Structure formats: C-alpha cells, structure tokens
PDB file of C-alpha atoms in Angstrom:
ATOM      1  CA  MET A 242       4.385  10.201  24.720  1.00  0.00           C
ATOM      2  CA  SER A 243       5.572   9.637  21.621  1.00  0.00           C
ATOM      3  CA  ALA A 244       7.739   6.800  20.684  1.00  0.00           C
ATOM      4  CA  ARG A 245      11.376   7.218  21.096  1.00  0.00           C
ATOM      5  CA  PRO A 246      13.532   6.775  18.074  1.00  0.00           C
ATOM      6  CA  LEU A 247      14.796   3.313  17.290  1.00  0.00           C
ATOM      7  CA  LEU A 248      18.231   3.046  17.840  1.00  0.00           C
ATOM      8  CA  PRO A 249      20.447   0.788  15.788  1.00  0.00           C
ATOM      9  CA  ALA A 250      20.346  -1.714  18.182  1.00  0.00           C
ATOM     10  CA  ASP A 251      16.564  -1.986  18.513  1.00  0.00           C
ATOM     11  CA  LEU A 252      16.433  -2.927  14.631  1.00  0.00           C
ATOM     12  CA  THR A 253      18.063  -6.388  15.254  1.00  0.00           C
ATOM     13  CA  CYS A 254      17.689  -7.220  18.920  1.00  0.00           C
ATOM     14  CA  HIS A 255      14.498  -9.095  18.960  1.00  0.00           C
ATOM     15  CA  ASP A 256      14.970 -10.648  15.492  1.00  0.00           C
ATOM     16  CA  ALA A 257      14.367 -14.466  15.712  1.00  0.00           C
ATOM     17  CA  GLY A 258      16.004 -15.640  12.815  1.00  0.00           C
ATOM     18  CA  ARG A 259      15.141 -19.183  11.584  1.00  0.00           C
ATOM     19  CA  THR A 260      13.928 -19.832  15.542  1.00  0.00           C
ATOM     20  CA  SER A 261      10.654 -18.638  15.117  1.00  0.00           C
ATOM     21  CA  ARG A 262       7.893 -18.069  12.096  1.00  0.00           C
ATOM     22  CA  LEU A 263       5.969 -16.016  14.273  1.00  0.00           C
ATOM     23  CA  VAL A 264       6.465 -12.274  14.876  1.00  0.00           C
ATOM     24  CA  THR A 265       6.976 -11.577  18.390  1.00  0.00           C
ATOM     25  CA  PRO A 266       4.904  -8.249  20.070  1.00  0.00           C
ATOM     26  CA  ALA A 267       8.185  -6.169  20.494  1.00  0.00           C
ATOM     27  CA  LEU A 268       9.280  -7.409  16.827  1.00  0.00           C
ATOM     28  CA  ARG A 269       5.926  -6.182  15.819  1.00  0.00           C
ATOM     29  CA  ARG A 270       5.903  -2.961  17.637  1.00  0.00           C
ATOM     30  CA  ILE A 271       9.136  -2.330  16.172  1.00  0.00           C
ATOM     31  CA  LEU A 272       8.264  -2.338  12.832  1.00  0.00           C
ATOM     32  CA  GLY A 273       5.109  -0.717  12.301  1.00  0.00           C
ATOM     33  CA  GLN A 274       7.622   2.264  13.062  1.00  0.00           C
ATOM     34  CA  PRO A 275       9.537   2.427  10.181  1.00  0.00           C
ATOM     35  CA  ASP A 276       6.607   1.556   8.260  1.00  0.00           C
ATOM     36  CA  GLY A 277       4.121   4.133   9.568  1.00  0.00           C
ATOM     37  CA  GLU A 278       1.731   1.518  11.101  1.00  0.00           C
ATOM     38  CA  ARG A 279       0.249   1.320   7.303  1.00  0.00           C
ATOM     39  CA  CYS A 280       0.064  -1.473   4.429  1.00  0.00           C
ATOM     40  CA  ARG A 281       2.981  -0.992   2.154  1.00  0.00           C
ATOM     41  CA  PHE A 282       1.419  -2.750  -1.069  1.00  0.00           C
ATOM     42  CA  PRO A 283       1.649   0.081  -3.340  1.00  0.00           C
ATOM     43  CA  SER A 284      -1.033   3.242  -3.196  1.00  0.00           C
ATOM     44  CA  CYS A 285      -2.527   1.500   0.041  1.00  0.00           C
ATOM     45  CA  THR A 286      -2.970   3.427   2.954  1.00  0.00           C
ATOM     46  CA  ARG A 287      -5.123   0.775   4.915  1.00  0.00           C
ATOM     47  CA  THR A 288      -4.029   0.991   8.529  1.00  0.00           C
ATOM     48  CA  ARG A 289      -6.060  -1.735  10.358  1.00  0.00           C
ATOM     49  CA  ASN A 290      -5.491  -5.608  10.051  1.00  0.00           C
ATOM     50  CA  LEU A 291      -2.217  -5.131   9.422  1.00  0.00           C
ATOM     51  CA  HIS A 292       0.239  -8.070   8.730  1.00  0.00           C
ATOM     52  CA  ALA A 293       4.004  -8.971   9.085  1.00  0.00           C
ATOM     53  CA  HIS A 294       4.696 -10.270   5.768  1.00  0.00           C
ATOM     54  CA  HIS A 295       7.868 -12.567   5.484  1.00  0.00           C
ATOM     55  CA  VAL A 296       9.678 -10.857   2.200  1.00  0.00           C
ATOM     56  CA  ARG A 297      11.746 -13.832   1.380  1.00  0.00           C
ATOM     57  CA  HIS A 298       9.345 -16.428   2.584  1.00  0.00           C
ATOM     58  CA  TRP A 299       9.463 -18.475   5.896  1.00  0.00           C
ATOM     59  CA  ARG A 300       9.415 -21.796   3.992  1.00  0.00           C
ATOM     60  CA  ASP A 301      12.422 -20.507   1.506  1.00  0.00           C
ATOM     61  CA  GLY A 302      14.443 -19.924   4.554  1.00  0.00           C
ATOM     62  CA  GLY A 303      13.618 -16.109   4.970  1.00  0.00           C
ATOM     63  CA  PRO A 304      14.163 -15.360   8.542  1.00  0.00           C
ATOM     64  CA  THR A 305      11.763 -13.890  10.733  1.00  0.00           C
ATOM     65  CA  ASP A 306      13.684 -10.306  11.204  1.00  0.00           C
ATOM     66  CA  LEU A 307      12.798  -6.800  10.445  1.00  0.00           C
ATOM     67  CA  ALA A 308      15.491  -6.935   7.311  1.00  0.00           C
ATOM     68  CA  ASN A 309      12.649  -9.378   5.893  1.00  0.00           C
ATOM     69  CA  LEU A 310       9.585  -8.166   7.203  1.00  0.00           C
ATOM     70  CA  ALA A 311       6.904  -6.013   5.542  1.00  0.00           C
ATOM     71  CA  LEU A 312       3.413  -5.102   7.121  1.00  0.00           C
ATOM     72  CA  VAL A 313       0.635  -5.380   4.771  1.00  0.00           C
ATOM     73  CA  CYS A 314      -3.134  -5.702   5.286  1.00  0.00           C
ATOM     74  CA  SER A 315      -5.285  -8.563   5.144  1.00  0.00           C
ATOM     75  CA  ARG A 316      -6.106  -7.913   1.392  1.00  0.00           C
ATOM     76  CA  HIS A 317      -2.824  -7.473   0.322  1.00  0.00           C
ATOM     77  CA  HIS A 318      -1.322 -10.411   2.171  1.00  0.00           C
ATOM     78  CA  THR A 319      -3.829 -12.672   0.300  1.00  0.00           C
ATOM     79  CA  VAL A 320      -2.661 -11.139  -2.771  1.00  0.00           C
ATOM     80  CA  LEU A 321       0.779 -11.770  -2.044  1.00  0.00           C
ATOM     81  CA  HIS A 322       0.090 -15.461  -1.712  1.00  0.00           C
ATOM     82  CA  GLU A 323      -1.896 -16.218  -3.995  1.00  0.00           C
ATOM     83  CA  ARG A 324      -1.426 -14.118  -7.186  1.00  0.00           C
ATOM     84  CA  GLY A 325       2.289 -14.726  -6.848  1.00  0.00           C
ATOM     85  CA  PHE A 326       3.567 -11.342  -6.191  1.00  0.00           C
ATOM     86  CA  ARG A 327       7.100 -11.173  -5.369  1.00  0.00           C
ATOM     87  CA  LEU A 328       8.575  -8.253  -2.701  1.00  0.00           C
ATOM     88  CA  GLU A 329      11.786  -6.857  -2.657  1.00  0.00           C
ATOM     89  CA  LEU A 330      12.759  -4.723   0.393  1.00  0.00           C
ATOM     90  CA  GLY A 331      16.353  -2.607   0.197  1.00  0.00           C
ATOM     91  CA  PRO A 332      18.058  -1.774   2.956  1.00  0.00           C
ATOM     92  CA  ASP A 333      16.618   1.588   3.213  1.00  0.00           C
ATOM     93  CA  ARG A 334      13.150  -0.157   3.980  1.00  0.00           C
ATOM     94  CA  LEU A 335      12.189   0.813   0.319  1.00  0.00           C
ATOM     95  CA  LEU A 336       9.875  -2.020  -0.960  1.00  0.00           C
ATOM     96  CA  THR A 337       9.236  -3.054  -4.492  1.00  0.00           C
ATOM     97  CA  VAL A 338       6.373  -5.128  -5.380  1.00  0.00           C
ATOM     98  CA  ARG A 339       6.508  -7.168  -8.728  1.00  0.00           C
ATOM     99  CA  THR A 340       4.112  -8.997 -10.432  1.00  0.00           C
ATOM    100  CA  ARG A 341       4.584 -12.697 -11.061  1.00  0.00           C
ATOM    101  CA  ASP A 342       5.602 -11.724 -14.652  1.00  0.00           C
ATOM    102  CA  ASP A 343       8.081  -9.308 -13.062  1.00  0.00           C
ATOM    103  CA  VAL A 344       6.330  -6.077 -13.706  1.00  0.00           C
ATOM    104  CA  PRO A 345       6.698  -3.893 -10.945  1.00  0.00           C
ATOM    105  CA  VAL A 346       3.743  -2.471  -9.747  1.00  0.00           C
ATOM    106  CA  PRO A 347       3.886   1.174  -9.622  1.00  0.00           C
ATOM    107  CA  SER A 348       3.258   3.027  -6.471  1.00  0.00           C
ATOM    108  CA  ARG A 349       1.096   5.938  -7.047  1.00  0.00           C
ATOM    109  CA  PRO A 350      -1.126   8.373  -5.404  1.00  0.00           C
ATOM    110  CA  ARG A 351      -4.754   7.403  -4.805  1.00  0.00           C
ATOM    111  CA  ARG A 352      -7.504   9.649  -6.730  1.00  0.00           C
ATOM    112  CA  PRO A 353      -9.252  11.998  -4.048  1.00  0.00           C
ATOM    113  CA  LEU A 354     -12.409  10.676  -2.494  1.00  0.00           C
ATOM    114  CA  GLN A 355     -14.672  14.088  -3.143  1.00  0.00           C
ATOM    115  CA  VAL A 356     -14.393  15.835  -6.225  1.00  0.00           C
ATOM    116  CA  PRO A 357     -12.223  19.061  -6.541  1.00  0.00           C
ATOM    117  CA  GLY A 358     -14.119  22.299  -6.338  1.00  0.00           C
ATOM    118  CA  ASP A 359     -13.424  23.573  -9.847  1.00  0.00           C
ATOM    119  CA  LEU A 360     -14.372  20.482 -11.543  1.00  0.00           C
ATOM    120  CA  GLN A 361     -17.113  21.440 -14.262  1.00  0.00           C
ATOM    121  CA  LEU A 362     -19.394  19.068 -14.937  1.00  0.00           C
ATOM    122  CA  VAL A 363     -20.986  21.311 -17.771  1.00  0.00           C
ATOM    123  CA  PRO A 364     -18.142  23.042 -19.862  1.00  0.00           C
ATOM    124  CA  PRO A 365     -18.681  26.374 -19.818  1.00  0.00           C
ATOM    125  CA  GLY A 366     -21.053  27.892 -22.867  1.00  0.00           C
ATOM    126  CA  ALA A 367     -22.990  24.489 -22.550  1.00  0.00           C
ATOM    127  CA  PRO A 368     -26.779  25.157 -22.676  1.00  0.00           C
ATOM    128  CA  THR A 369     -28.508  25.257 -19.383  1.00  0.00           C
ATOM    129  CA  LEU A 370     -31.246  23.017 -17.738  1.00  0.00           C
ATOM    130  CA  THR A 371     -34.064  22.353 -20.636  1.00  0.00           C
ATOM    131  CA  GLY A 372     -36.122  19.312 -18.803  1.00  0.00           C
ATOM    132  CA  ASP A 373     -34.391  17.233 -21.853  1.00  0.00           C
ATOM    133  CA  PRO A 374     -33.304  13.499 -20.801  1.00  0.00           C
ATOM    134  CA  LEU A 375     -29.959  13.371 -19.514  1.00  0.00           C
ATOM    135  CA  ASP A 376     -27.404  12.851 -22.180  1.00  0.00           C
ATOM    136  CA  LEU A 377     -24.988  10.441 -20.034  1.00  0.00           C
ATOM    137  CA  SER A 378     -22.491  10.071 -23.006  1.00  0.00           C
ATOM    138  CA  HIS A 379     -21.995  13.792 -23.375  1.00  0.00           C
ATOM    139  CA  VAL A 380     -21.968  13.359 -19.461  1.00  0.00           C
ATOM    140  CA  ALA A 381     -18.834  10.917 -19.618  1.00  0.00           C
ATOM    141  CA  TRP A 382     -17.392  12.749 -22.470  1.00  0.00           C
ATOM    142  CA  VAL A 383     -17.009  16.005 -20.351  1.00  0.00           C
ATOM    143  CA  MET A 384     -15.763  13.946 -17.337  1.00  0.00           C
ATOM    144  CA  ALA A 385     -13.149  12.292 -19.233  1.00  0.00           C
ATOM    145  CA  ARG A 386     -11.857  15.626 -20.041  1.00  0.00           C
ATOM    146  CA  GLN A 387     -11.718  16.856 -17.366  1.00  0.00           C
ATOM    147  CA  ALA A 388     -10.185  14.136 -15.530  1.00  0.00           C
ATOM    148  CA  ALA A 389      -7.288  14.070 -18.530  1.00  0.00           C
TER     149      ALA A 389
END
C-alpha cells in the first residue's frame, strides 16, 4: 500500500510551532514524504539514522514546523551543529547548505562505486606485461587522464 499524496492541510496540521522542540511521530512521517526519506545534505544518499533538524535552530526561535525541518543523517547532523554550517529551506523545500564563511556547499553526483567497463587502465599501444615492477606513478597518471 503506497502512501496517499500529501494534501495542503497535512502539511501544517501536525506543526508544533514553539510548543515543543521534539518532532512528533506524525510530523516525522510527513517530513519523510517530501524529503524522500534520505539525508538532505548535498551529495549524501543515506537513508538510515535520519534526524529532523531545525533549519532555524530551536534555541534561536525556530518552530517545530514542516517549513523549518529537514532530514539529515547522524553524521551531517553533527557537522551542522559542530562546524557551524547553515541551512536555508525555500518554500519549495529546495535546501541550500552554507559553510560558516557563507560559501554554498555544492550538490554534485557521487562517484560510482564500480569502475565503468570502458575505463582503460592501460593506454592503447602500451607495452604488455613483462614482469617488470609496477610503476605506480604511471598508473596514477593514466587514471588521472581517464578521470578528466
């Protein structure tokens, strides 16, 4: 059974405002739908151990409302608090992360875990195996050229 689409009333009926810092289970379920049950930190794809993070911190007057919450994994929740990163959450839930120096953290695709089949580690025409020791600097050079 799939979850029904969110209706506008769903988005605000579970907001706690300033009455509670903690996110209710109902608000957490609603938060997971638009955020896709994954960490919202750029390039992170973690889907476990997610925390509802106040974009405008609770201690700074931030409400416990959907419009002020974003899901982040444990690692990035710690990064946000300890390294002074700042979040900006637009009305369309587009999230921007900025460093302490106000530099946006880029969102870029992660590198694949597997080496593509067409990646050549040895350039065409390179000598075949001769039993000589491996030249690691040459291997690094070839890999750097293939990645570029």
